[in-house]
Amino acid sequence: MSELNPPPQSDNESDLDSLCVSVERLSEKIALIGEAVKNLNQNRAQLEGKIDDAHKRVQRILSRLPEQGDGRQLNLLGEPIPPTNSEDDSEPTTH
């Protein structure tokens, strides 16, 4: 049975140094990826909030729509509309 001879010490140190450099480089990349994921999650949460707000606004607008048979003017912005007088609907009089 032949015995394995360990490589010379200088090769071991060089391999260990290059391994340490690789591990450090990978650690930096992992940290960058972690930061990017954190930013993406924050952006997603903000967008979800904006979508929820927009959905609520749309629902509010839809709830203000009159029935299909209703001939009233639409007030989607929530601004007050002066009431119409039935007297104003009569034919104009000539003076």
PDB file of C-alpha atoms in Angstrom:
ATOM      1  CA  MET A   1       0.000   0.000   0.000  1.00  0.00           C
ATOM      2  CA  SER A   2       1.475   3.268  -1.002  1.00  0.00           C
ATOM      3  CA  GLU A   3       1.347   6.170   1.379  1.00  0.00           C
ATOM      4  CA  LEU A   4       0.144   9.564   0.086  1.00  0.00           C
ATOM      5  CA  ASN A   5       2.725  12.253   0.486  1.00  0.00           C
ATOM      6  CA  PRO A   6       1.300  15.648   1.427  1.00  0.00           C
ATOM      7  CA  PRO A   7       2.189  18.410  -1.029  1.00  0.00           C
ATOM      8  CA  PRO A   8       4.930  20.796  -0.001  1.00  0.00           C
ATOM      9  CA  GLN A   9       3.990  23.442   2.582  1.00  0.00           C
ATOM     10  CA  SER A  10       4.249  26.358   0.143  1.00  0.00           C
ATOM     11  CA  ASP A  11       1.555  24.860  -2.121  1.00  0.00           C
ATOM     12  CA  ASN A  12      -0.759  24.394   0.886  1.00  0.00           C
ATOM     13  CA  GLU A  13      -0.314  28.013   1.933  1.00  0.00           C
ATOM     14  CA  SER A  14      -0.929  29.284  -1.584  1.00  0.00           C
ATOM     15  CA  ASP A  15      -4.079  27.155  -1.926  1.00  0.00           C
ATOM     16  CA  LEU A  16      -5.284  28.343   1.485  1.00  0.00           C
ATOM     17  CA  ASP A  17      -4.629  31.985   0.565  1.00  0.00           C
ATOM     18  CA  SER A  18      -6.520  31.712  -2.724  1.00  0.00           C
ATOM     19  CA  LEU A  19      -9.353  29.923  -0.917  1.00  0.00           C
ATOM     20  CA  CYS A  20      -9.539  32.726   1.665  1.00  0.00           C
ATOM     21  CA  VAL A  21      -9.627  35.332  -1.107  1.00  0.00           C
ATOM     22  CA  SER A  22     -12.435  33.423  -2.849  1.00  0.00           C
ATOM     23  CA  VAL A  23     -14.418  33.093   0.381  1.00  0.00           C
ATOM     24  CA  GLU A  24     -14.035  36.814   1.061  1.00  0.00           C
ATOM     25  CA  ARG A  25     -15.134  37.705  -2.474  1.00  0.00           C
ATOM     26  CA  LEU A  26     -18.165  35.419  -2.170  1.00  0.00           C
ATOM     27  CA  SER A  27     -19.039  36.908   1.215  1.00  0.00           C
ATOM     28  CA  GLU A  28     -19.051  40.401  -0.309  1.00  0.00           C
ATOM     29  CA  LYS A  29     -21.256  39.247  -3.177  1.00  0.00           C
ATOM     30  CA  ILE A  30     -23.666  37.573  -0.757  1.00  0.00           C
ATOM     31  CA  ALA A  31     -23.865  40.786   1.271  1.00  0.00           C
ATOM     32  CA  LEU A  32     -24.639  42.774  -1.897  1.00  0.00           C
ATOM     33  CA  ILE A  33     -27.309  40.288  -2.916  1.00  0.00           C
ATOM     34  CA  GLY A  34     -28.834  40.443   0.572  1.00  0.00           C
ATOM     35  CA  GLU A  35     -28.999  44.241   0.373  1.00  0.00           C
ATOM     36  CA  ALA A  36     -30.606  44.053  -3.076  1.00  0.00           C
ATOM     37  CA  VAL A  37     -33.235  41.601  -1.810  1.00  0.00           C
ATOM     38  CA  LYS A  38     -33.966  43.884   1.148  1.00  0.00           C
ATOM     39  CA  ASN A  39     -34.443  46.860  -1.216  1.00  0.00           C
ATOM     40  CA  LEU A  40     -36.693  44.834  -3.515  1.00  0.00           C
ATOM     41  CA  ASN A  41     -38.864  43.779  -0.575  1.00  0.00           C
ATOM     42  CA  GLN A  42     -39.211  47.404   0.545  1.00  0.00           C
ATOM     43  CA  ASN A  43     -40.114  48.491  -2.994  1.00  0.00           C
ATOM     44  CA  ARG A  44     -42.669  45.706  -3.272  1.00  0.00           C
ATOM     45  CA  ALA A  45     -44.269  46.719   0.030  1.00  0.00           C
ATOM     46  CA  GLN A  46     -44.487  50.345  -1.143  1.00  0.00           C
ATOM     47  CA  LEU A  47     -46.046  49.308  -4.447  1.00  0.00           C
ATOM     48  CA  GLU A  48     -48.557  47.068  -2.671  1.00  0.00           C
ATOM     49  CA  GLY A  49     -49.558  50.045  -0.520  1.00  0.00           C
ATOM     50  CA  LYS A  50     -49.987  52.241  -3.593  1.00  0.00           C
ATOM     51  CA  ILE A  51     -52.063  49.547  -5.287  1.00  0.00           C
ATOM     52  CA  ASP A  52     -54.291  49.240  -2.209  1.00  0.00           C
ATOM     53  CA  ASP A  53     -54.777  53.020  -2.103  1.00  0.00           C
ATOM     54  CA  ALA A  54     -55.630  53.131  -5.808  1.00  0.00           C
ATOM     55  CA  HIS A  55     -58.071  50.244  -5.376  1.00  0.00           C
ATOM     56  CA  LYS A  56     -59.812  52.118  -2.544  1.00  0.00           C
ATOM     57  CA  ARG A  57     -60.041  55.277  -4.666  1.00  0.00           C
ATOM     58  CA  VAL A  58     -61.534  53.320  -7.571  1.00  0.00           C
ATOM     59  CA  GLN A  59     -64.052  51.676  -5.246  1.00  0.00           C
ATOM     60  CA  ARG A  60     -64.997  55.094  -3.833  1.00  0.00           C
ATOM     61  CA  ILE A  61     -65.535  56.445  -7.358  1.00  0.00           C
ATOM     62  CA  LEU A  62     -67.556  53.403  -8.386  1.00  0.00           C
ATOM     63  CA  SER A  63     -69.755  53.715  -5.306  1.00  0.00           C
ATOM     64  CA  ARG A  64     -70.658  57.267  -6.392  1.00  0.00           C
ATOM     65  CA  LEU A  65     -71.893  56.178  -9.801  1.00  0.00           C
ATOM     66  CA  PRO A  66     -75.661  56.515 -10.126  1.00  0.00           C
ATOM     67  CA  GLU A  67     -77.854  53.618 -11.096  1.00  0.00           C
ATOM     68  CA  GLN A  68     -78.094  52.988 -14.840  1.00  0.00           C
ATOM     69  CA  GLY A  69     -81.564  54.491 -15.071  1.00  0.00           C
ATOM     70  CA  ASP A  70     -80.548  57.587 -13.110  1.00  0.00           C
ATOM     71  CA  GLY A  71     -80.198  60.653 -15.335  1.00  0.00           C
ATOM     72  CA  ARG A  72     -78.389  62.825 -12.799  1.00  0.00           C
ATOM     73  CA  GLN A  73     -74.997  64.344 -13.547  1.00  0.00           C
ATOM     74  CA  LEU A  74     -72.050  62.243 -12.381  1.00  0.00           C
ATOM     75  CA  ASN A  75     -70.025  63.713  -9.515  1.00  0.00           C
ATOM     76  CA  LEU A  76     -66.948  61.506  -9.417  1.00  0.00           C
ATOM     77  CA  LEU A  77     -64.691  64.060  -7.758  1.00  0.00           C
ATOM     78  CA  GLY A  78     -66.899  64.537  -4.718  1.00  0.00           C
ATOM     79  CA  GLU A  79     -67.347  68.253  -5.334  1.00  0.00           C
ATOM     80  CA  PRO A  80     -70.688  69.712  -4.271  1.00  0.00           C
ATOM     81  CA  ILE A  81     -73.172  70.127  -7.101  1.00  0.00           C
ATOM     82  CA  PRO A  82     -75.714  72.904  -6.648  1.00  0.00           C
ATOM     83  CA  PRO A  83     -79.249  71.517  -6.592  1.00  0.00           C
ATOM     84  CA  THR A  84     -81.277  72.065  -9.712  1.00  0.00           C
ATOM     85  CA  ASN A  85     -84.515  73.975  -9.397  1.00  0.00           C
ATOM     86  CA  SER A  86     -87.516  72.600 -11.247  1.00  0.00           C
ATOM     87  CA  GLU A  87     -88.450  76.219 -12.037  1.00  0.00           C
ATOM     88  CA  ASP A  88     -85.227  76.557 -14.028  1.00  0.00           C
ATOM     89  CA  ASP A  89     -86.357  73.752 -16.315  1.00  0.00           C
ATOM     90  CA  SER A  90     -89.277  75.736 -17.670  1.00  0.00           C
ATOM     91  CA  GLU A  91     -89.083  77.425 -21.023  1.00  0.00           C
ATOM     92  CA  PRO A  92     -87.354  80.788 -21.002  1.00  0.00           C
ATOM     93  CA  THR A  93     -89.639  83.764 -20.912  1.00  0.00           C
ATOM     94  CA  THR A  94     -89.224  86.666 -23.255  1.00  0.00           C
ATOM     95  CA  HIS A  95     -89.132  90.143 -21.804  1.00  0.00           C
TER      96      HIS A  95
END
